[in-house]
Amino acid sequence: MTDPGSLFTRNLCDVVGRDALTTRLSEEFVFADLGADAVRSLLTFDDLNQLLANCAPEPPRLRLHKDGSPVPLDRYTEQGTASRTARRIVRPESLYRELRSGASLVLDGMDRMHPPIGAAADDLMRLTKERAQANLYLIWGESRGFDTHWDDHDTVIVQVEGTKHWQVHGPGSRPFPMKNDTDHAHTPPREADGELHMVWEGVLRPGQVIHVPRGWWHTVTGTGEVSMHLTFGFTRATGIDWADALVRRLFEQEAFRQDLPRFAEPDVRRKHRHELVSRITELAESMDLDAFLAERDARFPRRTSFSLPWPVEEGAPPAEALVEFVPILPPPLEREGEGADARVALTVAGKRYRLPLVTEPVLAAVAEHRELSVAELAEHAGVEVDVCAQVVAALSRHHLVLVR
């Protein structure tokens, strides 16, 4: 059984090659058969039942679709209260009835509810260097929850139970469509006879994985039996993101903070426009993509996680305690200052940390291995166990590591 924390960077890369998931990502359809054992730890029906009972997700996070349309909420939920707050409560018997009639259950944000799926999503984020979310799709019978459609984000689909029939048609009439776009009227690709073009058609079985790029049309239907799959979705940086970062930097320019000379003479307005164009051109020339992407990585968010009691209590964790690195993307470690003032610096989730040099080898080791005991971490870092434990205690207070 595979560790979910290496599902994509190790197992999927071993099958299709890392190049297919990096330089050719978002450009090509990918199919891989990892085997049922590779995904069994992600989610079972027992896991799902516990999540539905304990987390009590409500619409729109949990919703039903049938034949391309949402099922009305009153068909499977009722008004209730929790901690004196009004909310929608899913009625089990009504949910069963809708599923028996061919409705598709969609549950968003599974990575925030179930640690194995969260670990797999984190692994995908380390591979793509983009934020990812995992949604669940569950259906019985031969019906379909959605019509032929395209998604405004890249997807990696992992079949975990049963089978699902897929037709992948390829990109449509508008290349690289976006969520906030000027045109959503584009159409799927068709052959000369009017039939939908087909890039790939097949039945996904447990352990099989496909990557469908953003904007690629596809049709998904049941096969007559149960199907449960996870869709890991992520949105890659585009030129729009680069331009947004450029606009944010314009606040530094006095000319852009000035009011536009609406009532001035035409010559004055022309000069002002010329200055704006000159300044924005200079700034755009200075913003190379590598620097933009590095800055974007430095703002990559951390998952919400807690490590009580260690960040609060005095003392250091024992040698057998497990230490887990919190940042999803390993940040570069930089040295600042000299001599007694020297520090190791790193930026996580947009926050700059400057720490004593003694933390440097521990940070480097835990960033590389991600989860080790204090004793193992000390060995990899080349420091004494008690020193490592003190460093870990300090790092936990900064929410850079979790201690268990």
Tab-separated table of C-alpha atoms in Angstrom:
chain	number	residue	atom	x	y	z
A	1	MET	CA	0.000	0.000	0.000
A	2	THR	CA	1.394	3.368	-1.016
A	3	ASP	CA	2.078	6.292	1.276
A	4	PRO	CA	-0.337	9.013	0.048
A	5	GLY	CA	2.429	11.550	0.606
A	6	SER	CA	4.311	10.157	-2.378
A	7	LEU	CA	1.409	9.188	-4.644
A	8	PHE	CA	2.224	11.753	-7.321
A	9	THR	CA	5.891	12.671	-6.943
A	10	ARG	CA	6.988	9.052	-6.722
A	11	ASN	CA	4.402	6.523	-7.915
A	12	LEU	CA	2.801	8.468	-10.748
A	13	CYS	CA	6.130	9.903	-11.867
A	14	ASP	CA	7.635	6.409	-11.909
A	15	VAL	CA	4.910	5.250	-14.322
A	16	VAL	CA	4.562	8.198	-16.723
A	17	GLY	CA	7.862	10.029	-16.178
A	18	ARG	CA	8.393	13.307	-14.348
A	19	ASP	CA	8.542	15.215	-17.639
A	20	ALA	CA	4.880	14.369	-18.339
A	21	LEU	CA	3.932	16.012	-15.046
A	22	THR	CA	6.165	19.066	-15.320
A	23	THR	CA	7.187	20.392	-18.743
A	24	ARG	CA	4.220	18.757	-20.525
A	25	LEU	CA	1.727	19.339	-17.706
A	26	SER	CA	-1.522	21.020	-18.812
A	27	GLU	CA	-0.712	20.276	-22.457
A	28	GLU	CA	-1.244	16.526	-22.807
A	29	PHE	CA	-3.684	13.878	-21.609
A	30	VAL	CA	-2.044	11.375	-19.256
A	31	PHE	CA	-3.186	7.866	-18.318
A	32	ALA	CA	-1.509	5.645	-15.747
A	33	ASP	CA	-2.393	2.418	-13.957
A	34	LEU	CA	-0.898	2.493	-10.464
A	35	GLY	CA	-2.831	-0.543	-9.221
A	36	ALA	CA	-5.620	-0.677	-6.645
A	37	ASP	CA	-3.197	-1.068	-3.725
A	38	ALA	CA	-1.654	2.310	-4.514
A	39	VAL	CA	-4.897	4.181	-3.783
A	40	ARG	CA	-6.564	1.973	-1.178
A	41	SER	CA	-5.275	4.110	1.687
A	42	LEU	CA	-6.825	7.274	0.242
A	43	LEU	CA	-10.497	6.601	0.960
A	44	THR	CA	-12.847	3.727	1.793
A	45	PHE	CA	-16.595	3.684	2.335
A	46	ASP	CA	-15.958	3.386	6.071
A	47	ASP	CA	-13.884	6.570	5.871
A	48	LEU	CA	-16.606	8.328	3.907
A	49	ASN	CA	-19.341	7.288	6.342
A	50	GLN	CA	-17.341	8.648	9.270
A	51	LEU	CA	-16.676	11.926	7.455
A	52	LEU	CA	-20.349	12.406	6.633
A	53	ALA	CA	-21.319	11.732	10.244
A	54	ASN	CA	-18.542	13.598	12.064
A	55	CYS	CA	-17.929	16.564	9.739
A	56	ALA	CA	-21.612	16.923	8.745
A	57	PRO	CA	-20.833	18.792	5.501
A	58	GLU	CA	-23.708	20.847	4.117
A	59	PRO	CA	-24.461	22.456	0.756
A	60	PRO	CA	-22.786	23.794	-1.265
A	61	ARG	CA	-19.808	21.761	-0.029
A	62	LEU	CA	-21.933	18.614	-0.306
A	63	ARG	CA	-24.358	18.540	-3.206
A	64	LEU	CA	-26.120	16.194	-5.607
A	65	HIS	CA	-26.283	16.407	-9.398
A	66	LYS	CA	-28.329	14.377	-11.854
A	67	ASP	CA	-28.459	14.494	-15.652
A	68	GLY	CA	-26.484	17.721	-15.752
A	69	SER	CA	-28.564	19.619	-13.189
A	70	PRO	CA	-28.340	20.109	-9.408
A	71	VAL	CA	-30.827	18.175	-7.311
A	72	PRO	CA	-33.011	20.574	-5.245
A	73	LEU	CA	-31.786	20.817	-1.654
A	74	ASP	CA	-35.207	20.035	-0.208
A	75	ARG	CA	-34.983	16.584	-1.764
A	76	TYR	CA	-32.166	15.461	0.544
A	77	THR	CA	-31.625	18.076	3.287
A	78	GLU	CA	-33.672	19.810	5.964
A	79	GLN	CA	-33.268	22.953	8.011
A	80	GLY	CA	-31.682	22.415	11.409
A	81	THR	CA	-29.461	24.092	13.983
A	82	ALA	CA	-25.969	23.459	15.305
A	83	SER	CA	-24.602	25.549	18.190
A	84	ARG	CA	-27.638	27.822	17.728
A	85	THR	CA	-26.693	28.413	14.083
A	86	ALA	CA	-29.136	27.584	11.294
A	87	ARG	CA	-27.793	25.108	8.779
A	88	ARG	CA	-28.761	22.449	6.265
A	89	ILE	CA	-28.651	18.885	7.561
A	90	VAL	CA	-28.424	15.932	5.170
A	91	ARG	CA	-31.157	13.341	5.715
A	92	PRO	CA	-29.538	9.875	5.302
A	93	GLU	CA	-32.663	8.123	3.975
A	94	SER	CA	-33.261	10.899	1.427
A	95	LEU	CA	-29.619	10.838	0.341
A	96	TYR	CA	-29.831	7.066	-0.203
A	97	ARG	CA	-33.016	7.472	-2.268
A	98	GLU	CA	-31.448	10.086	-4.550
A	99	LEU	CA	-28.316	8.011	-5.032
A	100	ARG	CA	-30.406	4.945	-5.889
A	101	SER	CA	-32.197	7.009	-8.546
A	102	GLY	CA	-28.915	7.921	-10.243
A	103	ALA	CA	-27.842	11.166	-8.569
A	104	SER	CA	-24.129	11.905	-8.254
A	105	LEU	CA	-22.751	12.970	-4.868
A	106	VAL	CA	-20.098	15.692	-4.923
A	107	LEU	CA	-18.137	16.536	-1.784
A	108	ASP	CA	-15.655	19.410	-2.028
A	109	GLY	CA	-12.479	19.911	-0.029
A	110	MET	CA	-11.819	16.289	0.920
A	111	ASP	CA	-8.180	17.216	1.489
A	112	ARG	CA	-9.288	19.390	4.436
A	113	MET	CA	-11.339	16.600	6.016
A	114	HIS	CA	-9.339	13.394	5.520
A	115	PRO	CA	-5.572	13.307	6.256
A	116	PRO	CA	-4.604	10.676	3.631
A	117	ILE	CA	-6.236	12.747	0.886
A	118	GLY	CA	-4.635	15.875	2.352
A	119	ALA	CA	-1.232	14.178	2.195
A	120	ALA	CA	-1.795	13.260	-1.459
A	121	ALA	CA	-2.912	16.815	-2.280
A	122	ASP	CA	0.198	18.200	-0.565
A	123	ASP	CA	2.314	15.831	-2.642
A	124	LEU	CA	0.657	17.060	-5.839
A	125	MET	CA	1.298	20.659	-4.755
A	126	ARG	CA	4.983	19.910	-4.253
A	127	LEU	CA	5.081	18.454	-7.771
A	128	THR	CA	3.184	21.243	-9.550
A	129	LYS	CA	4.067	24.118	-7.161
A	130	GLU	CA	0.408	25.158	-7.357
A	131	ARG	CA	-2.445	25.065	-4.862
A	132	ALA	CA	-4.595	21.938	-5.134
A	133	GLN	CA	-7.953	20.768	-3.791
A	134	ALA	CA	-9.479	17.281	-3.835
A	135	ASN	CA	-13.200	16.685	-4.460
A	136	LEU	CA	-15.110	13.411	-4.216
A	137	TYR	CA	-17.546	12.111	-6.866
A	138	LEU	CA	-19.770	9.140	-6.017
A	139	ILE	CA	-22.444	7.586	-8.255
A	140	TRP	CA	-24.320	4.338	-8.871
A	141	GLY	CA	-25.848	3.072	-12.099
A	142	GLU	CA	-25.388	4.281	-15.665
A	143	SER	CA	-26.468	7.893	-15.250
A	144	ARG	CA	-24.312	10.989	-15.345
A	145	GLY	CA	-24.088	13.872	-12.944
A	146	PHE	CA	-22.855	16.414	-15.503
A	147	ASP	CA	-23.196	17.042	-19.228
A	148	THR	CA	-20.213	17.138	-21.574
A	149	HIS	CA	-18.142	19.980	-20.153
A	150	TRP	CA	-14.710	21.501	-19.551
A	151	ASP	CA	-13.084	22.624	-16.306
A	152	ASP	CA	-11.378	25.956	-15.706
A	153	HIS	CA	-8.523	24.197	-13.873
A	154	ASP	CA	-6.242	21.237	-14.476
A	155	THR	CA	-7.385	17.949	-12.978
A	156	VAL	CA	-5.885	14.654	-11.911
A	157	ILE	CA	-8.567	11.999	-11.487
A	158	VAL	CA	-7.907	9.007	-9.227
A	159	GLN	CA	-10.391	6.124	-9.304
A	160	VAL	CA	-10.677	4.602	-5.816
A	161	GLU	CA	-13.789	2.337	-6.007
A	162	GLY	CA	-15.765	0.765	-8.851
A	163	THR	CA	-15.616	1.951	-12.458
A	164	LYS	CA	-16.424	5.061	-14.499
A	165	HIS	CA	-16.634	5.538	-18.272
A	166	TRP	CA	-14.667	8.531	-19.619
A	167	GLN	CA	-14.535	10.209	-23.000
A	168	VAL	CA	-11.880	12.900	-23.301
A	169	HIS	CA	-12.513	15.099	-26.348
A	170	GLY	CA	-9.617	17.561	-26.133
A	171	PRO	CA	-9.421	21.375	-26.186
A	172	GLY	CA	-12.313	23.334	-27.649
A	173	SER	CA	-12.616	26.384	-29.860
A	174	ARG	CA	-11.026	28.757	-27.297
A	175	PRO	CA	-7.487	27.835	-26.177
A	176	PHE	CA	-6.738	28.091	-22.450
A	177	PRO	CA	-10.181	29.251	-21.227
A	178	MET	CA	-10.285	30.665	-17.720
A	179	LYS	CA	-12.805	30.984	-14.894
A	180	ASN	CA	-12.852	34.775	-15.160
A	181	ASP	CA	-12.804	34.977	-18.930
A	182	THR	CA	-14.407	37.177	-21.558
A	183	ASP	CA	-15.814	34.248	-23.545
A	184	HIS	CA	-17.442	31.084	-22.231
A	185	ALA	CA	-19.325	30.330	-25.438
A	186	HIS	CA	-16.625	28.155	-26.960
A	187	THR	CA	-17.538	24.713	-28.250
A	188	PRO	CA	-16.045	21.202	-28.020
A	189	PRO	CA	-13.893	19.812	-30.832
A	190	ARG	CA	-15.749	17.854	-33.517
A	191	GLU	CA	-14.864	15.652	-36.449
A	192	ALA	CA	-15.810	16.479	-40.040
A	193	ASP	CA	-19.030	14.449	-39.637
A	194	GLY	CA	-20.037	16.497	-36.566
A	195	GLU	CA	-19.248	13.794	-34.021
A	196	LEU	CA	-17.277	14.768	-30.926
A	197	HIS	CA	-13.530	14.352	-31.341
A	198	MET	CA	-12.040	11.646	-29.124
A	199	VAL	CA	-8.580	11.881	-27.561
A	200	TRP	CA	-9.171	8.956	-25.219
A	201	GLU	CA	-12.056	6.695	-24.246
A	202	GLY	CA	-12.023	4.055	-21.566
A	203	VAL	CA	-13.307	2.745	-18.253
A	204	LEU	CA	-11.336	3.774	-15.201
A	205	ARG	CA	-10.793	1.114	-12.540
A	206	PRO	CA	-9.408	1.397	-8.991
A	207	GLY	CA	-5.814	2.600	-9.058
A	208	GLN	CA	-6.036	4.157	-12.511
A	209	VAL	CA	-5.246	7.842	-12.904
A	210	ILE	CA	-5.782	10.377	-15.683
A	211	HIS	CA	-4.748	14.006	-16.126
A	212	VAL	CA	-7.202	16.203	-18.042
A	213	PRO	CA	-5.788	19.654	-18.852
A	214	ARG	CA	-7.708	22.870	-18.262
A	215	GLY	CA	-10.241	23.627	-20.994
A	216	TRP	CA	-10.367	20.055	-22.334
A	217	TRP	CA	-13.916	18.821	-22.925
A	218	HIS	CA	-14.958	15.459	-21.488
A	219	THR	CA	-18.023	13.263	-20.937
A	220	VAL	CA	-18.304	11.042	-17.862
A	221	THR	CA	-20.989	8.393	-17.234
A	222	GLY	CA	-21.599	5.506	-14.871
A	223	THR	CA	-21.059	1.917	-15.929
A	224	GLY	CA	-23.961	0.336	-14.051
A	225	GLU	CA	-22.075	-0.245	-10.815
A	226	VAL	CA	-20.722	2.000	-8.097
A	227	SER	CA	-18.036	4.555	-8.899
A	228	MET	CA	-16.063	6.661	-6.440
A	229	HIS	CA	-13.249	8.860	-7.671
A	230	LEU	CA	-11.244	11.811	-6.418
A	231	THR	CA	-10.548	14.836	-8.576
A	232	PHE	CA	-7.434	16.753	-7.596
A	233	GLY	CA	-7.769	20.193	-9.168
A	234	PHE	CA	-5.131	22.895	-9.431
A	235	THR	CA	-4.823	26.212	-11.273
A	236	ARG	CA	-1.440	27.107	-12.724
A	237	ALA	CA	0.056	30.580	-12.865
A	238	THR	CA	-0.692	32.474	-16.081
A	239	GLY	CA	0.268	35.777	-17.641
A	240	ILE	CA	-2.759	37.261	-15.873
A	241	ASP	CA	-1.125	36.446	-12.509
A	242	TRP	CA	2.126	38.052	-13.657
A	243	ALA	CA	0.200	41.145	-14.777
A	244	ASP	CA	-1.667	41.278	-11.453
A	245	ALA	CA	1.661	41.293	-9.622
A	246	LEU	CA	2.836	44.075	-11.936
A	247	VAL	CA	-0.253	46.141	-11.136
A	248	ARG	CA	0.334	45.710	-7.379
A	249	ARG	CA	3.819	47.154	-7.787
A	250	LEU	CA	2.411	50.229	-9.531
A	251	PHE	CA	1.344	51.559	-6.135
A	252	GLU	CA	5.046	52.312	-5.585
A	253	GLN	CA	4.978	54.734	-8.517
A	254	GLU	CA	3.860	58.285	-7.761
A	255	ALA	CA	2.612	58.807	-11.309
A	256	PHE	CA	0.123	55.948	-10.906
A	257	ARG	CA	-1.133	57.245	-7.564
A	258	GLN	CA	-1.901	60.632	-9.072
A	259	ASP	CA	-5.389	61.533	-10.305
A	260	LEU	CA	-5.862	61.370	-14.039
A	261	PRO	CA	-5.912	64.909	-15.541
A	262	ARG	CA	-9.468	64.605	-16.824
A	263	PHE	CA	-10.034	68.383	-17.178
A	264	ALA	CA	-6.525	69.376	-18.323
A	265	GLU	CA	-5.557	70.375	-21.857
A	266	PRO	CA	-5.200	67.516	-24.394
A	267	ASP	CA	-1.416	67.977	-24.481
A	268	VAL	CA	-1.198	67.545	-20.704
A	269	ARG	CA	-3.267	64.357	-20.864
A	270	ARG	CA	-1.054	62.994	-23.642
A	271	LYS	CA	2.091	63.685	-21.599
A	272	HIS	CA	0.592	62.040	-18.537
A	273	ARG	CA	-0.351	58.954	-20.533
A	274	HIS	CA	3.147	58.823	-22.016
A	275	GLU	CA	4.637	58.872	-18.535
A	276	LEU	CA	2.335	56.052	-17.408
A	277	VAL	CA	3.260	53.947	-20.428
A	278	SER	CA	6.975	54.592	-19.882
A	279	ARG	CA	6.844	53.692	-16.190
A	280	ILE	CA	4.811	50.528	-16.692
A	281	THR	CA	7.088	49.428	-19.555
A	282	GLU	CA	10.196	49.911	-17.410
A	283	LEU	CA	8.620	47.971	-14.550
A	284	ALA	CA	7.458	45.163	-16.839
A	285	GLU	CA	10.967	44.817	-18.290
A	286	SER	CA	12.372	44.480	-14.759
A	287	MET	CA	9.906	41.748	-13.677
A	288	ASP	CA	11.361	38.509	-14.976
A	289	LEU	CA	9.323	35.320	-14.647
A	290	ASP	CA	11.802	33.531	-12.366
A	291	ALA	CA	11.588	36.290	-9.760
A	292	PHE	CA	7.801	36.390	-10.030
A	293	LEU	CA	7.485	32.614	-9.556
A	294	ALA	CA	9.932	32.637	-6.630
A	295	GLU	CA	7.916	35.380	-4.942
A	296	ARG	CA	4.726	33.423	-5.604
A	297	ASP	CA	6.253	30.315	-4.016
A	298	ALA	CA	7.268	32.371	-0.962
A	299	ARG	CA	3.589	33.269	-0.473
A	300	PHE	CA	2.411	29.647	-0.845
A	301	PRO	CA	0.017	28.975	2.069
A	302	ARG	CA	0.438	26.453	4.827
A	303	ARG	CA	-2.300	24.015	5.767
A	304	THR	CA	-4.141	24.811	8.966
A	305	SER	CA	-2.596	22.443	11.495
A	306	PHE	CA	-1.827	22.445	15.202
A	307	SER	CA	0.854	20.880	17.367
A	308	LEU	CA	-0.331	21.238	20.969
A	309	PRO	CA	1.041	21.001	23.617
A	310	TRP	CA	4.634	21.479	22.431
A	311	PRO	CA	4.457	25.086	21.154
A	312	VAL	CA	3.030	26.209	24.504
A	313	GLU	CA	4.765	24.090	27.115
A	314	GLU	CA	8.330	24.613	28.256
A	315	GLY	CA	10.872	21.911	27.504
A	316	ALA	CA	11.747	19.914	24.430
A	317	PRO	CA	10.105	16.853	22.841
A	318	PRO	CA	11.604	13.389	23.449
A	319	ALA	CA	13.871	11.638	20.961
A	320	GLU	CA	11.053	9.385	19.725
A	321	ALA	CA	8.625	12.239	18.977
A	322	LEU	CA	7.746	12.633	15.305
A	323	VAL	CA	8.590	15.948	13.637
A	324	GLU	CA	6.737	17.006	10.465
A	325	PHE	CA	7.655	19.971	8.274
A	326	VAL	CA	4.707	22.359	7.922
A	327	PRO	CA	5.499	24.323	4.702
A	328	ILE	CA	4.126	22.471	1.688
A	329	LEU	CA	6.830	23.831	-0.619
A	330	PRO	CA	10.342	23.661	0.872
A	331	PRO	CA	11.564	27.277	1.052
A	332	PRO	CA	15.159	28.188	0.195
A	333	LEU	CA	17.376	28.837	3.226
A	334	GLU	CA	19.428	32.011	3.057
A	335	ARG	CA	22.139	33.372	5.327
A	336	GLU	CA	21.949	36.970	6.468
A	337	GLY	CA	24.567	38.943	8.372
A	338	GLU	CA	28.035	37.930	9.485
A	339	GLY	CA	29.760	36.736	12.626
A	340	ALA	CA	27.699	36.800	15.809
A	341	ASP	CA	24.860	38.522	13.955
A	342	ALA	CA	24.568	35.823	11.281
A	343	ARG	CA	21.128	34.278	10.847
A	344	VAL	CA	19.435	31.750	8.610
A	345	ALA	CA	16.382	33.205	6.882
A	346	LEU	CA	13.404	31.674	5.091
A	347	THR	CA	10.044	32.934	3.867
A	348	VAL	CA	6.915	30.836	4.438
A	349	ALA	CA	3.369	31.894	3.536
A	350	GLY	CA	4.616	35.441	2.964
A	351	LYS	CA	6.246	35.740	6.407
A	352	ARG	CA	10.010	36.181	6.795
A	353	TYR	CA	11.731	34.204	9.564
A	354	ARG	CA	15.252	34.986	10.792
A	355	LEU	CA	16.579	32.272	13.078
A	356	PRO	CA	19.905	31.388	14.765
A	357	LEU	CA	22.382	29.465	12.604
A	358	VAL	CA	22.024	26.395	14.824
A	359	THR	CA	18.620	25.845	13.240
A	360	GLU	CA	19.999	25.673	9.692
A	361	PRO	CA	21.010	21.973	9.497
A	362	VAL	CA	17.812	20.917	11.280
A	363	LEU	CA	15.660	22.977	8.910
A	364	ALA	CA	17.482	21.606	5.866
A	365	ALA	CA	17.046	17.997	7.024
A	366	VAL	CA	13.372	18.256	7.967
A	367	ALA	CA	12.589	20.126	4.718
A	368	GLU	CA	14.183	17.305	2.715
A	369	HIS	CA	12.697	14.329	4.586
A	370	ARG	CA	9.482	16.021	5.777
A	371	GLU	CA	8.793	13.604	8.655
A	372	LEU	CA	11.355	12.130	11.027
A	373	SER	CA	11.694	11.378	14.712
A	374	VAL	CA	13.757	13.836	16.725
A	375	ALA	CA	16.554	11.253	16.909
A	376	GLU	CA	16.477	10.597	13.157
A	377	LEU	CA	16.396	14.304	12.463
A	378	ALA	CA	19.423	14.873	14.685
A	379	GLU	CA	21.338	12.178	12.796
A	380	HIS	CA	20.500	13.660	9.384
A	381	ALA	CA	21.315	17.169	10.605
A	382	GLY	CA	24.583	16.121	12.243
A	383	VAL	CA	23.735	17.608	15.643
A	384	GLU	CA	23.247	16.210	19.154
A	385	VAL	CA	19.791	14.900	19.968
A	386	ASP	CA	19.237	17.355	22.824
A	387	VAL	CA	20.261	20.267	20.596
A	388	CYS	CA	17.932	19.041	17.860
A	389	ALA	CA	15.076	18.738	20.367
A	390	GLN	CA	15.575	22.339	21.508
A	391	VAL	CA	15.592	23.527	17.891
A	392	VAL	CA	12.424	21.533	17.146
A	393	ALA	CA	10.696	23.107	20.154
A	394	ALA	CA	11.586	26.582	18.868
A	395	LEU	CA	10.491	25.765	15.302
A	396	SER	CA	7.142	24.450	16.568
A	397	ARG	CA	6.453	27.814	18.238
A	398	HIS	CA	6.912	29.478	14.850
A	399	HIS	CA	4.575	26.869	13.282
A	400	LEU	CA	7.339	25.621	11.001
A	401	VAL	CA	7.117	22.030	12.302
A	402	LEU	CA	4.503	19.857	13.935
A	403	VAL	CA	5.471	17.570	16.832
A	404	ARG	CA	3.564	14.401	17.588
